[in-house]
Structure formats: C-alpha cells, structure tokens
Amino acid sequence: MPSKKTLHIESSGQICIYCGACVGICPLNCIYLDETRITFDEKVCTRCEICVRACPVGAIEIG
Amino acid sequence: MQNLKTDVLVIGAGPAGSMTAKWAAMSGAKTVMIEKRQEIGSPVRCGEGMSKAWLPDVGIKPSSRWINVEVEGARIFSPAEKVLEINEKHAGNEVGYVVERDAFDKQLAIDAANAGVEVMLKTSAISLLRDDGHIVGVTAKQFGQTFEIRAPITIGADGFESQVGRWAGLPTNLALRDMDSCIQYRMTNVDSDTRYCDFYLGKVAPGGYVWIFPKGDGLANVGIGVQVSKLRNPADVKMYLDKWIAEHPAYSKGKKIDMVGGGVSISAPMKETVTNGFMLVGDAARMIDPLTGGGIANGCIAGKIAGEVAAKAVTANDTSKQFLQAYEKGWRAKIEDKLYRNWLAKEKLCTLPDETFDKIIDALQGVKLEKLTVLNILKAVHDKYPEVTKEFEAFL
Ligand SMILES: Cc1cc2nc3c(=O)[nH]c(=O)nc-3n(C[C@H](O)[C@H](O)[C@H](O)COP(=O)(O)OP(=O)(O)OC[C@H]3O[C@@H](n4cnc5c(N)ncnc54)[C@H](O)[C@@H]3O)c2cc1C
Ligand code: SF4
Ligand code: SF4
C-alpha cells in the first residue's frame, strides 16, 4: 500500500552516482534510470526503504 | 521512427547482450540489439578483473586494446592481514586480466556489428509486446519517439537493474541478503603490485570484500561490496571503503580519479530463465558468481548459447518455452554447478567471525596445495584447527 511518507531520490548529481543499485533491488520494479536521470513511480512505491539501504552513497531519503 | 521487424531482438549491449547478438547473427538470424545508453561500455560499473581461460570458447581474442595488466595470481588477506597467495596453478587457470572495461564492451559490440547485428543506441525498451501467450518484441523509445520492434525471439540482457526479466514474469527479485552494494574508486599514485589482484575479507566489508585490481603505472581500482542485509545506515558502503582506505597508507596517499557504484547479485542460480519467445541472460538472469562477484565470463558464456539457440528457434519456427529449454539446459550445463557451489560457500563465509577467517588463512600458510578446491582447503585447515572445520561438515 502506498503510504503517506515521502521518498526523495537526490539525483541532480549532488549525491546520486547513477549506479542502478536501487533499480535492481526495488521489489516493485518502480525505479527507472536513464543515463543521469532517476525517477520512481510514486503510486506503486510502498516506501519499503529497501532502496534506501541498498544505495551506496545515501542518495535516497524517506521521511 | 518506423516500426521494425527482425528475427532476434537483444535488449542491452553489455558483454552478455553483445555476445548473444553476435552468435545469433553468426548462426544466420537477422538480429537487432538496442542499448539505452548513448555510449556502449560507459559509464563503467566494474572492478575490471576477469579470468581468461573461457575466452577462446566464446570466440573473444585477447587484445592490447582492452587488456591493462595480466596478473599472475590473487592474494587473499584475512582480517589480521595474513595472506594467502593463489597462483595460476592453484586456481586452475582462473586468474587472468585486469581490463579496460569500456574498451572491452565496445570491442564485443564491434564484433557483433561486424557479424551483421543492427545496433541501435539511445534506444530503451519500455514494455514487452505479447501475442497469444508469447513475447513478440518490445515497445521502444528513441530520441523521444515511441515505436515497436517485433521479433519472434526477444532476449533480455539488461544487466543488474533488469526490468525486462520482471516484465516477462521471470523470478528475478532479490532479497536484501542476495545483493552486495558496491562502490569503487579508480586511484592513481598507489603502490599496488601488478602481479596480483588483492581481496580483503572480514568485517572491513561484511558479506563482501575490499578489492584492489592493479591497472599498471600506479593506477588501481579500489572497491568494496557489502551485503545489503548487513548495512545499517545510509551511505554505509562508501563509509566502509573510505575507512579502509584511510587505514591503508599505500592507498590513502593515492588520488581518486573516478568513482563508480552498482549492485551485484550474490543469489543462488535462478530457477527459470526462459518463457515463450523470451530468454534472459547475464546479470539480468542473476548469473554473477555469488562468491567472487564476477559476472563478465558467465554472461558471455551464456550469451553464446542464447544466441545460437535463438537462431535455431527462428529457423525451426518454434519459439516455445519447450524449444528454448535448449538454452536453459545449455547454460546450466556450463555454469550452474559452480554457481551453486560458490553460493553455498558464500552463504557460509558471510557468517564467519574475523577470528575464523584468520585461522583459515593462517592454516594455509606454507601449505603446498596442489589445487585450490574447497575440499583441499578444508583438509589443510582441519590439520591445524579441527574445531574450525566442524562448521563446514556439510562441505566434507
Ligand atoms: C562495482 C562493480 C564491480 C564489478 N566488478 C567486476 C569484476 O571485476 N569482474 C567481473 O567479472 N564482474 C564484475 N562486476 C559485474 C559485471 O560488471 C557484470 O557482471 C557485467 O557487466 C554483466 O554484463 P551484462 O551484459 O549482463 O550487463 P551490463 O554490462 O550491465 O549491460 C546491460 C546493458 O543493458 C542496458 N539496458 C538496461 N536496461 C535497458 C533497456 N530497458 N533498454 C535498452 N537497454 C537497456 C544498460 O544500459 C547496459 O548497457 C562488477 C559489478 C559492479 C557493480
Ligand atoms: S521504497 Fe521500496 S518500493 Fe519504493 S522505490 Fe524504494 S525499494 Fe521501491
Ligand atoms: S542506488 Fe543511489 S546512487 Fe545508485 S542510482 Fe540509486 S539513488 Fe543513485
């Protein structure tokens, strides 16, 4: 179930290194990586925080 | 962009995709390979170490265009930094090269193109086309335009981040314990020994290891993989690597010139990699060796088989799941046993405390092993630390 928490992927180049680790592990297959652009499907994401743990540089926040 | 038709469609132009496409074309099939990036092989997400014994079998000619260094062996460092040296003889020809991965990937794509493959850059698969229970191609996007590519056989070679496999309904999902999150710096001005690839085990990298792969002239790839289930805080992976480098003067004096990351699957082999009209290959099919984290060789070995089977299926006008079992059986015959054994070994190793790693490596000091097999190692350890081998009874 989508929850009220918000997920933010800092993908402007400040933190994200476009490595695709989050894309490969998201159980709902809802993150997309296009060269240097990361997007995720707000409606599908359950805020399970798995991608937050998998990101090697801490670019994903849930609050 | 107009809709296209081909015999075989390969999604992704990494090593697995290029090998698949090349062998499909060489076996007579009209083949298209699409790649979402604008440059094949870049950015590099790789430690760039690979064994070499498998290359002739899949038709890859070693070339100075992509080989940086030919190493003599590997060194494994325990947490107390006792060293186990593995040379070519022990490792059964498993040692090999440190490569320039972008040049390697480009060469495989060139080989595919020269074999007749149509290569399309900046072209993403965005969904699968289905017809009567068969996958029959993709909807793709290129330069903002959406179009269809129809093919009786579609092959997903879209790497670790594979979405295509899941769209096809194959079980590619990974649990937290089935993945290592990785980061690597390419560093210059470091004292790495170009005779060896080095691996540091234990709590410096829980459920993974720190690697140093030398590229010559004071250049080396210094990277880390950590099992995701063992990560506690955001950015822990980077923290572990930075800490390790800070504690090793030979590397802390080095200068970073690039940084890459990525995910590596460390799971047991997948149960199923084909469905009607569709095959999955390489990282997308979780073919990475769960112990070493290496995936280039397995992707290429399976790619050759996938390409040959795809062409046969087109000729036979039978793209059913049953026909494609030839691929499923073919790749398993070549690599499944080792994937499974190494997965078991990895499952055990991730649970060991640092002291046990130290004992194992200590027990092997000065022991002349004919061949470095799990059994031979355990026998040597048993002579010195019988209590340690109790934990490994399942392997004996
Ligand atoms: C940090 C790190 C270090 C590693 N070190 C080593 C090592 O030292 N030795 C080793 O053997 N292995 C190593 N690996 C693993 C190795 O990189 C992979 O096994 C190898 O790249 C797999 O090849 P592949 O062709 O399956 O996938 P990839 O090389 O990932 O290629 C997949 C391609 O598909 C494209 N693609 C993805 N989605 C789409 C789409 N929808 N449409 C079109 N194209 C798409 C991608 O852009 C990419 O080019 C490492 C991995 C990481 C992350
Ligand atoms: S929070 Fe979970 S569902 Fe949402 S993008 Fe991350 S991994 Fe996917
Ligand atoms: S895991 Fe982190 S760094 Fe890698 S692509 Fe996802 S958000 Fe970016």
Coordinates of C-alpha atoms and ligand atoms in Angstrom, one line a residue:
Chain A
M1 CA 0.0 0.0 0.0
P2 CA 1.3 3.4 -0.8
S3 CA 2.0 5.2 2.4
K4 CA 2.0 8.9 3.4
K5 CA 5.7 9.0 3.8
T6 CA 7.6 10.7 1.0
L7 CA 10.5 9.2 -0.9
H8 CA 13.2 11.5 -2.3
I9 CA 16.0 10.5 -4.6
E10 CA 18.7 13.2 -4.8
S11 CA 19.5 12.6 -8.4
S12 CA 20.5 16.1 -9.5
G13 CA 24.1 14.9 -9.4
Q14 CA 24.7 16.2 -5.8
I15 CA 24.7 12.7 -4.3
C16 CA 23.5 10.0 -6.7
I17 CA 26.1 8.4 -8.9
Y18 CA 23.6 6.7 -11.2
C19 CA 24.8 3.2 -10.3
G20 CA 21.5 1.4 -10.7
A21 CA 21.7 -0.5 -7.3
C22 CA 18.3 0.8 -6.2
V23 CA 16.7 -0.1 -9.6
G24 CA 17.9 -3.7 -9.4
I25 CA 16.7 -4.3 -5.9
C26 CA 13.3 -2.4 -5.7
P27 CA 10.8 -5.3 -5.2
L28 CA 8.1 -3.4 -7.1
N29 CA 10.3 -2.6 -10.1
C30 CA 9.3 1.0 -9.8
I31 CA 12.6 3.0 -10.1
Y32 CA 13.9 4.0 -13.6
L33 CA 17.3 5.0 -14.5
D34 CA 18.0 6.8 -17.8
E35 CA 21.7 7.8 -18.1
T36 CA 21.7 10.6 -15.5
R37 CA 18.0 10.7 -14.5
I38 CA 16.3 8.7 -11.8
T39 CA 12.6 8.6 -11.5
F40 CA 10.2 6.4 -9.5
D41 CA 6.6 5.6 -9.6
E42 CA 5.0 7.4 -6.7
K43 CA 1.8 5.4 -7.0
V44 CA 3.5 2.0 -7.0
C45 CA 6.2 2.6 -4.3
T46 CA 5.3 1.3 -0.9
R47 CA 8.1 3.2 0.9
C48 CA 9.6 -0.1 2.0
E49 CA 13.0 1.6 2.3
I50 CA 14.9 -1.3 0.7
C51 CA 16.4 1.1 -1.9
V52 CA 17.5 3.4 0.9
R53 CA 19.6 0.6 2.3
A54 CA 21.0 -0.5 -1.0
C55 CA 22.2 2.9 -2.2
P56 CA 25.9 3.0 -1.6
V57 CA 26.1 6.8 -1.2
G58 CA 22.9 7.7 0.7
A59 CA 21.1 9.5 -2.1
I60 CA 17.6 8.2 -1.1
E61 CA 15.6 9.6 1.8
I62 CA 12.3 8.6 3.2
G63 CA 10.6 11.0 5.6
Chain B
M1 CA 10.9 6.2 -36.1
Q2 CA 9.0 3.4 -38.0
N3 CA 8.1 0.1 -36.5
L4 CA 10.7 -2.6 -37.1
K5 CA 10.7 -6.4 -37.6
T6 CA 13.6 -8.7 -37.0
D7 CA 14.3 -12.4 -36.1
V8 CA 16.1 -11.8 -32.9
L9 CA 15.9 -8.8 -30.6
V10 CA 18.5 -8.3 -27.8
I11 CA 17.9 -5.7 -25.1
G12 CA 21.1 -4.3 -23.7
A13 CA 24.6 -4.0 -25.2
G14 CA 26.7 -5.2 -22.3
P15 CA 29.0 -8.2 -22.7
A16 CA 26.1 -10.6 -22.4
G17 CA 24.0 -8.8 -24.9
S18 CA 26.8 -8.3 -27.5
M19 CA 27.8 -12.0 -27.3
T20 CA 24.1 -13.1 -27.7
A21 CA 23.6 -10.8 -30.6
K22 CA 26.9 -11.8 -32.3
W23 CA 26.2 -15.5 -32.1
A24 CA 22.6 -15.1 -33.2
A25 CA 23.8 -13.3 -36.3
M26 CA 26.6 -15.7 -36.9
S27 CA 24.1 -18.5 -36.8
G28 CA 22.1 -16.9 -39.5
A29 CA 19.4 -14.8 -37.7
K30 CA 18.6 -11.2 -38.6
T31 CA 19.4 -9.5 -35.3
V32 CA 18.8 -6.1 -33.7
M33 CA 20.5 -5.1 -30.4
I34 CA 19.1 -2.0 -28.6
E35 CA 21.0 -0.1 -25.9
K36 CA 19.6 2.8 -23.8
R37 CA 22.9 4.5 -23.3
Q38 CA 24.5 6.8 -25.9
E39 CA 27.9 5.1 -25.4
I40 CA 28.4 1.4 -25.1
G41 CA 30.5 0.4 -22.1
S42 CA 30.3 3.8 -20.4
P43 CA 30.0 4.6 -17.6
V44 CA 31.9 1.6 -16.4
R45 CA 30.4 -0.2 -13.4
C46 CA 33.1 -2.8 -12.8
G47 CA 36.2 -3.8 -10.9
E48 CA 37.6 -4.9 -14.3
G49 CA 39.1 -8.2 -13.2
M50 CA 38.4 -11.3 -15.1
S51 CA 39.7 -14.8 -15.7
K52 CA 40.9 -15.7 -19.1
A53 CA 40.5 -19.5 -19.7
W54 CA 37.0 -19.1 -21.1
L55 CA 37.8 -16.5 -23.8
P56 CA 38.6 -18.8 -26.8
D57 CA 35.5 -20.9 -26.2
V58 CA 33.3 -17.9 -26.9
G59 CA 35.4 -16.5 -29.7
I60 CA 36.9 -13.5 -27.9
K61 CA 40.5 -12.7 -29.0
P62 CA 42.6 -11.1 -26.2
S63 CA 43.8 -7.7 -27.4
S64 CA 46.0 -5.0 -26.0
R65 CA 43.1 -2.6 -26.8
W66 CA 41.4 -3.8 -23.7
I67 CA 43.9 -5.6 -21.5
N68 CA 45.7 -3.4 -18.9
V69 CA 47.6 -6.0 -16.9
E70 CA 47.9 -9.7 -17.0
V71 CA 48.1 -10.9 -13.3
E72 CA 49.9 -14.0 -12.0
G73 CA 47.5 -14.7 -9.2
A74 CA 45.4 -13.4 -6.4
R75 CA 46.1 -12.6 -2.7
I76 CA 43.5 -13.1 -0.1
F77 CA 44.0 -11.0 3.1
S78 CA 42.4 -12.2 6.4
P79 CA 41.2 -9.5 8.9
A80 CA 44.6 -9.7 10.7
E81 CA 46.1 -9.4 7.2
K82 CA 47.6 -12.8 6.9
V83 CA 48.0 -13.5 3.3
L84 CA 47.0 -16.5 1.1
E85 CA 48.6 -16.4 -2.3
I86 CA 46.8 -18.2 -5.1
N87 CA 48.7 -18.6 -8.3
E88 CA 47.8 -19.8 -11.7
K89 CA 48.5 -23.4 -10.9
H90 CA 46.3 -23.5 -7.8
A91 CA 43.5 -21.6 -9.3
G92 CA 43.1 -23.9 -12.2
N93 CA 43.7 -21.2 -14.7
E94 CA 41.1 -18.9 -13.1
V95 CA 43.4 -15.9 -12.9
G96 CA 43.6 -13.5 -15.7
Y97 CA 43.4 -9.9 -16.8
V98 CA 42.6 -6.5 -15.4
V99 CA 40.9 -4.9 -18.4
E100 CA 39.7 -1.5 -19.7
R101 CA 36.0 -2.4 -19.4
D102 CA 34.6 0.3 -21.7
A103 CA 37.1 -0.8 -24.4
F104 CA 36.2 -4.4 -23.8
D105 CA 32.4 -3.8 -24.1
K106 CA 32.9 -1.7 -27.2
Q107 CA 35.0 -4.4 -28.8
L108 CA 32.3 -7.0 -28.2
A109 CA 29.7 -4.6 -29.7
I110 CA 32.0 -4.1 -32.7
D111 CA 32.4 -7.8 -33.2
A112 CA 28.6 -8.1 -33.1
A113 CA 28.1 -5.3 -35.6
N114 CA 30.7 -6.9 -37.9
A115 CA 28.8 -10.2 -37.7
G116 CA 25.8 -8.3 -39.1
V117 CA 23.9 -7.1 -36.0
E118 CA 22.0 -3.9 -36.3
V119 CA 23.0 -1.8 -33.2
M120 CA 20.6 0.9 -32.0
L121 CA 21.9 3.4 -29.4
K122 CA 19.8 5.6 -27.1
T123 CA 17.0 3.1 -27.6
S124 CA 15.2 1.9 -24.4
A125 CA 12.8 -1.0 -24.2
I126 CA 9.9 0.4 -22.2
S127 CA 7.5 -2.6 -22.3
L128 CA 7.1 -6.0 -23.8
L129 CA 4.7 -6.9 -26.7
R130 CA 2.7 -10.1 -26.3
D131 CA 0.7 -12.1 -28.7
D132 CA -1.1 -15.3 -27.7
G133 CA 0.9 -16.0 -24.6
H134 CA 4.2 -15.3 -26.4
I135 CA 6.6 -12.4 -26.0
V136 CA 7.0 -10.9 -29.5
G137 CA 9.2 -7.9 -29.1
V138 CA 9.1 -4.5 -27.3
T139 CA 7.8 -1.1 -27.4
A140 CA 10.9 1.1 -27.5
K141 CA 11.8 4.8 -27.2
Q142 CA 14.5 6.6 -29.1
F143 CA 15.0 10.4 -29.1
G144 CA 11.6 10.9 -27.7
Q145 CA 9.8 8.7 -30.2
T146 CA 7.9 5.6 -29.4
F147 CA 7.8 2.6 -31.8
E148 CA 7.6 -1.1 -31.9
I149 CA 10.3 -3.7 -32.6
R150 CA 8.7 -7.1 -33.4
A151 CA 10.7 -10.3 -33.2
P152 CA 9.8 -14.0 -32.6
I153 CA 12.6 -14.1 -30.0
T154 CA 13.4 -11.4 -27.5
I155 CA 16.4 -11.6 -25.2
G156 CA 16.8 -9.6 -22.0
A157 CA 20.4 -8.7 -21.4
D158 CA 19.7 -5.5 -19.5
G159 CA 22.1 -6.1 -16.6
F160 CA 21.8 -6.0 -12.8
E161 CA 19.0 -3.4 -13.0
S162 CA 16.9 -5.6 -15.3
Q163 CA 13.3 -4.7 -15.6
V164 CA 12.7 -6.7 -18.7
G165 CA 13.0 -10.0 -16.8
R166 CA 10.3 -9.0 -14.4
W167 CA 8.1 -7.7 -17.2
A168 CA 8.4 -11.2 -18.7
G169 CA 7.3 -12.7 -15.4
L170 CA 10.6 -14.4 -14.5
P171 CA 11.5 -14.5 -10.8
T172 CA 14.5 -12.1 -10.7
N173 CA 13.6 -10.4 -7.5
L174 CA 16.4 -10.3 -4.9
A175 CA 16.2 -10.3 -1.2
L176 CA 18.4 -8.0 0.8
R177 CA 20.8 -10.8 1.6
D178 CA 21.1 -11.7 -2.1
M179 CA 22.8 -8.4 -3.1
D180 CA 26.1 -6.6 -2.5
S181 CA 26.0 -2.9 -2.8
C182 CA 29.3 -1.7 -4.3
I183 CA 31.4 1.4 -4.7
Q184 CA 34.8 1.8 -6.3
Y185 CA 37.4 4.5 -6.8
R186 CA 40.0 4.4 -9.6
M187 CA 43.1 5.7 -7.9
T188 CA 46.4 6.9 -9.1
N189 CA 49.7 7.1 -7.2
V190 CA 49.1 3.9 -5.2
D191 CA 51.5 1.1 -4.5
S192 CA 49.6 -1.9 -5.9
D193 CA 51.5 -5.0 -7.0
T194 CA 50.7 -5.6 -10.6
R195 CA 51.3 -9.3 -10.2
Y196 CA 48.2 -9.8 -8.1
C197 CA 44.5 -9.0 -7.6
D198 CA 44.0 -8.4 -3.9
F199 CA 41.0 -9.2 -1.8
Y200 CA 40.5 -8.2 1.9
L201 CA 37.9 -10.2 3.8
G202 CA 36.1 -9.9 7.2
K203 CA 34.3 -7.1 8.9
V204 CA 36.1 -4.5 6.8
A205 CA 33.4 -5.5 4.2
P206 CA 30.5 -7.5 5.8
G207 CA 29.2 -10.1 3.4
G208 CA 31.6 -9.0 0.7
Y209 CA 35.2 -7.8 0.3
V210 CA 37.5 -5.0 -0.5
W211 CA 39.3 -5.4 -3.8
I212 CA 42.4 -3.9 -5.4
F213 CA 42.8 -4.6 -9.0
P214 CA 46.0 -3.1 -10.5
K215 CA 45.9 -1.4 -13.8
G216 CA 49.6 -0.6 -14.1
D217 CA 51.6 2.6 -13.7
G218 CA 50.5 3.3 -10.1
L219 CA 46.8 3.1 -11.1
A220 CA 44.4 0.7 -9.5
N221 CA 40.7 0.0 -8.9
V222 CA 40.0 0.1 -5.2
G223 CA 36.5 -1.0 -4.4
I224 CA 34.1 -2.6 -2.0
G225 CA 31.0 -4.7 -1.9
V226 CA 28.9 -5.1 1.2
Q227 CA 25.8 -7.4 1.6
V228 CA 22.8 -5.1 1.8
S229 CA 21.2 -7.0 4.7
K230 CA 24.3 -6.1 6.7
L231 CA 24.0 -2.3 6.1
R232 CA 22.6 -0.2 8.8
N233 CA 22.8 3.5 7.8
P234 CA 22.5 5.4 4.5
A235 CA 25.9 5.7 2.7
D236 CA 27.5 2.9 4.8
V237 CA 29.1 1.3 1.8
K238 CA 31.0 4.5 1.0
M239 CA 31.9 4.8 4.7
Y240 CA 33.3 1.3 4.8
L241 CA 35.5 1.9 1.8
D242 CA 36.7 5.3 2.9
K243 CA 37.6 3.9 6.3
W244 CA 39.5 1.0 4.8
I245 CA 41.5 3.4 2.6
A246 CA 42.2 5.7 5.5
E247 CA 43.7 2.7 7.4
H248 CA 46.0 1.7 4.5
P249 CA 48.8 4.2 3.8
A250 CA 49.7 2.6 0.4
Y251 CA 46.2 3.7 -0.7
S252 CA 45.4 6.7 1.4
K253 CA 48.2 8.6 -0.3
G254 CA 46.5 7.8 -3.6
K255 CA 44.4 10.2 -5.6
K256 CA 40.9 9.4 -6.8
I257 CA 40.2 10.0 -10.4
D258 CA 36.8 8.4 -10.8
M259 CA 34.1 6.8 -8.8
V260 CA 31.5 4.2 -9.7
G261 CA 29.0 2.1 -7.9
G262 CA 26.5 -0.6 -8.6
G263 CA 24.7 -3.7 -7.4
V264 CA 25.9 -7.3 -7.7
S265 CA 23.7 -10.3 -7.1
I266 CA 25.0 -13.0 -4.8
S267 CA 22.0 -15.2 -5.0
A268 CA 21.6 -18.9 -5.8
P269 CA 21.0 -19.6 -9.6
M270 CA 17.6 -18.7 -10.9
K271 CA 15.0 -21.4 -11.3
E272 CA 13.8 -20.3 -14.7
T273 CA 15.3 -18.1 -17.4
V274 CA 13.1 -18.7 -20.4
T275 CA 9.4 -18.3 -21.3
N276 CA 7.6 -18.4 -24.7
G277 CA 9.5 -16.2 -27.1
F278 CA 11.9 -14.9 -24.4
M279 CA 15.3 -15.6 -22.8
L280 CA 17.2 -13.8 -20.0
V281 CA 21.0 -13.7 -20.0
G282 CA 23.9 -12.3 -17.9
D283 CA 23.4 -10.1 -14.8
A284 CA 19.7 -9.9 -15.7
A285 CA 19.5 -13.7 -15.1
R286 CA 21.5 -13.3 -11.9
M287 CA 24.4 -15.2 -13.4
I288 CA 27.1 -13.4 -11.3
D289 CA 29.3 -15.7 -9.3
P290 CA 28.0 -15.3 -5.8
L291 CA 31.4 -15.9 -4.2
T292 CA 33.6 -13.7 -6.5
G293 CA 31.1 -11.2 -7.7
G294 CA 32.4 -11.7 -11.2
G295 CA 29.8 -11.7 -14.0
I296 CA 31.6 -10.9 -17.3
A297 CA 32.6 -14.5 -18.1
N298 CA 29.3 -16.1 -17.2
G299 CA 27.4 -13.5 -19.1
C300 CA 29.5 -14.2 -22.2
I301 CA 29.4 -18.0 -21.9
A302 CA 25.6 -18.0 -21.5
G303 CA 25.3 -15.3 -24.3
K304 CA 26.9 -17.5 -26.9
I305 CA 24.4 -20.3 -26.1
A306 CA 21.4 -17.9 -26.1
G307 CA 22.4 -16.5 -29.5
E308 CA 22.8 -20.0 -31.0
V309 CA 19.5 -21.3 -29.6
A310 CA 17.7 -18.1 -30.7
A311 CA 18.8 -18.6 -34.3
K312 CA 17.8 -22.3 -34.2
A313 CA 14.4 -21.4 -32.8
V314 CA 13.8 -18.9 -35.6
T315 CA 14.8 -21.5 -38.3
A316 CA 12.6 -24.2 -36.7
N317 CA 9.8 -21.6 -36.5
D318 CA 9.3 -22.8 -32.9
T319 CA 9.9 -20.2 -30.2
S320 CA 8.0 -22.0 -27.4
K321 CA 9.3 -22.3 -23.9
Q322 CA 9.9 -26.0 -24.6
F323 CA 12.2 -25.3 -27.6
L324 CA 14.1 -22.7 -25.6
Q325 CA 14.9 -25.3 -22.9
A326 CA 18.0 -25.9 -25.1
Y327 CA 19.3 -22.6 -23.7
E328 CA 18.1 -23.3 -20.2
K329 CA 19.9 -26.6 -20.2
G330 CA 22.9 -25.4 -22.1
W331 CA 23.9 -22.6 -19.7
R332 CA 23.2 -24.7 -16.7
A333 CA 25.5 -27.4 -18.0
K334 CA 28.3 -24.9 -18.3
I335 CA 28.0 -22.8 -15.2
E336 CA 25.2 -23.8 -12.8
D337 CA 27.2 -26.3 -10.7
K338 CA 29.9 -23.7 -9.9
L339 CA 27.3 -21.0 -9.2
Y340 CA 25.5 -23.3 -6.8
R341 CA 28.7 -24.5 -5.0
N342 CA 30.0 -20.9 -4.7
W343 CA 26.7 -19.7 -3.4
L344 CA 26.9 -22.4 -0.7
A345 CA 30.4 -21.4 0.2
K346 CA 29.5 -17.7 0.2
E347 CA 26.5 -18.4 2.5
K348 CA 28.9 -19.9 5.0
L349 CA 31.6 -17.3 4.7
C350 CA 29.2 -14.5 5.4
T351 CA 28.5 -15.9 8.8
L352 CA 32.1 -16.3 9.9
P353 CA 33.7 -14.1 12.6
D354 CA 37.0 -12.5 11.8
E355 CA 38.9 -14.9 14.0
T356 CA 37.8 -17.8 11.9
F357 CA 38.9 -16.1 8.7
D358 CA 42.3 -15.5 10.4
K359 CA 42.6 -19.2 11.4
I360 CA 41.7 -20.4 7.9
I361 CA 44.2 -18.3 6.2
D362 CA 46.8 -19.0 8.9
A363 CA 46.3 -22.7 8.5
L364 CA 47.1 -22.4 4.8
Q365 CA 50.4 -20.6 5.3
G366 CA 53.2 -22.6 3.8
V367 CA 50.9 -25.5 2.9
K368 CA 51.6 -26.7 -0.6
L369 CA 48.2 -27.2 -2.2
E370 CA 48.1 -29.0 -5.5
K371 CA 44.8 -27.4 -6.5
L372 CA 42.8 -24.8 -4.5
T373 CA 39.5 -26.6 -4.1
V374 CA 37.2 -26.1 -1.1
L375 CA 37.9 -29.7 -0.1
N376 CA 41.7 -29.2 -0.2
I377 CA 41.4 -26.0 1.8
L378 CA 39.3 -27.7 4.5
K379 CA 41.7 -30.6 4.8
A380 CA 44.6 -28.2 5.4
V381 CA 42.6 -26.2 7.9
H382 CA 41.5 -29.4 9.7
D383 CA 45.1 -30.4 10.4
K384 CA 45.7 -27.2 12.3
Y385 CA 42.3 -26.0 13.6
P386 CA 40.0 -29.1 13.7
E387 CA 37.4 -27.0 15.6
V388 CA 37.0 -24.6 12.6
T389 CA 36.2 -27.4 10.1
K390 CA 33.3 -28.6 12.3
E391 CA 31.4 -25.6 10.9
F392 CA 32.0 -27.0 7.4
E393 CA 30.9 -30.6 7.8
A394 CA 28.3 -30.1 5.1
F395 CA 31.0 -29.5 2.6
L396 CA 33.1 -32.5 3.6
Ligands
LIG1 C1 31.1 -2.2 -8.8 C2 31.1 -3.4 -9.6 C3 32.3 -4.1 -9.8 C4 32.3 -5.3 -10.6 N1 33.5 -5.9 -10.8 C5 33.5 -7.0 -11.6 C6 34.8 -7.6 -11.9 O1 35.8 -7.1 -11.5 N2 34.8 -8.7 -12.7 C7 33.6 -9.2 -13.3 O2 33.6 -10.2 -14.0 N3 32.4 -8.6 -13.0 C8 32.3 -7.5 -12.2 N4 31.1 -6.9 -11.9 C9 29.9 -7.5 -12.5 C10 29.9 -7.1 -14.0 O3 30.0 -5.7 -14.2 C11 28.6 -7.6 -14.7 O4 28.5 -9.0 -14.4 C12 28.6 -7.4 -16.2 O5 28.6 -6.1 -16.5 C13 27.3 -8.1 -16.7 O6 27.2 -7.9 -18.1 P1 25.7 -7.8 -18.7 O7 25.9 -7.7 -20.1 O8 24.9 -8.9 -18.1 O9 25.1 -6.5 -18.1 P2 25.6 -4.9 -18.2 O10 27.0 -4.9 -18.5 O11 25.0 -4.2 -17.0 O12 24.8 -4.4 -19.5 C14 23.4 -4.2 -19.5 C15 23.1 -3.1 -20.6 O13 21.7 -3.0 -20.8 C16 21.4 -1.7 -21.0 N5 20.0 -1.6 -20.6 C17 19.4 -1.7 -19.4 N6 18.0 -1.5 -19.5 C18 17.8 -1.3 -20.8 C19 16.5 -1.1 -21.5 N7 15.4 -1.0 -20.9 N8 16.6 -0.9 -22.9 C20 17.8 -0.9 -23.5 N9 19.0 -1.1 -22.9 C21 19.0 -1.3 -21.5 C22 22.3 -1.0 -20.0 O14 22.4 0.4 -20.3 C23 23.6 -1.7 -20.2 O15 24.4 -1.2 -21.1 C24 31.1 -5.8 -11.1 C25 29.9 -5.1 -10.9 C26 29.9 -3.9 -10.1 C27 28.6 -3.2 -9.9
SF4_2 S1 10.9 2.4 -1.1 FE1 10.7 0.3 -1.8 S2 9.1 0.3 -3.3 FE2 9.7 2.4 -3.1 S3 11.3 2.8 -4.6 FE3 12.4 2.1 -2.8 S4 12.6 -0.1 -3.0 FE4 11.0 0.5 -4.4
SF4_3 S1 21.4 3.4 -5.6 FE1 21.7 5.6 -5.0 S2 23.5 6.3 -6.2 FE2 22.7 4.4 -7.2 S3 21.3 5.1 -8.8 FE3 20.1 4.6 -6.9 S4 19.9 6.6 -5.9 FE4 21.6 6.8 -7.4

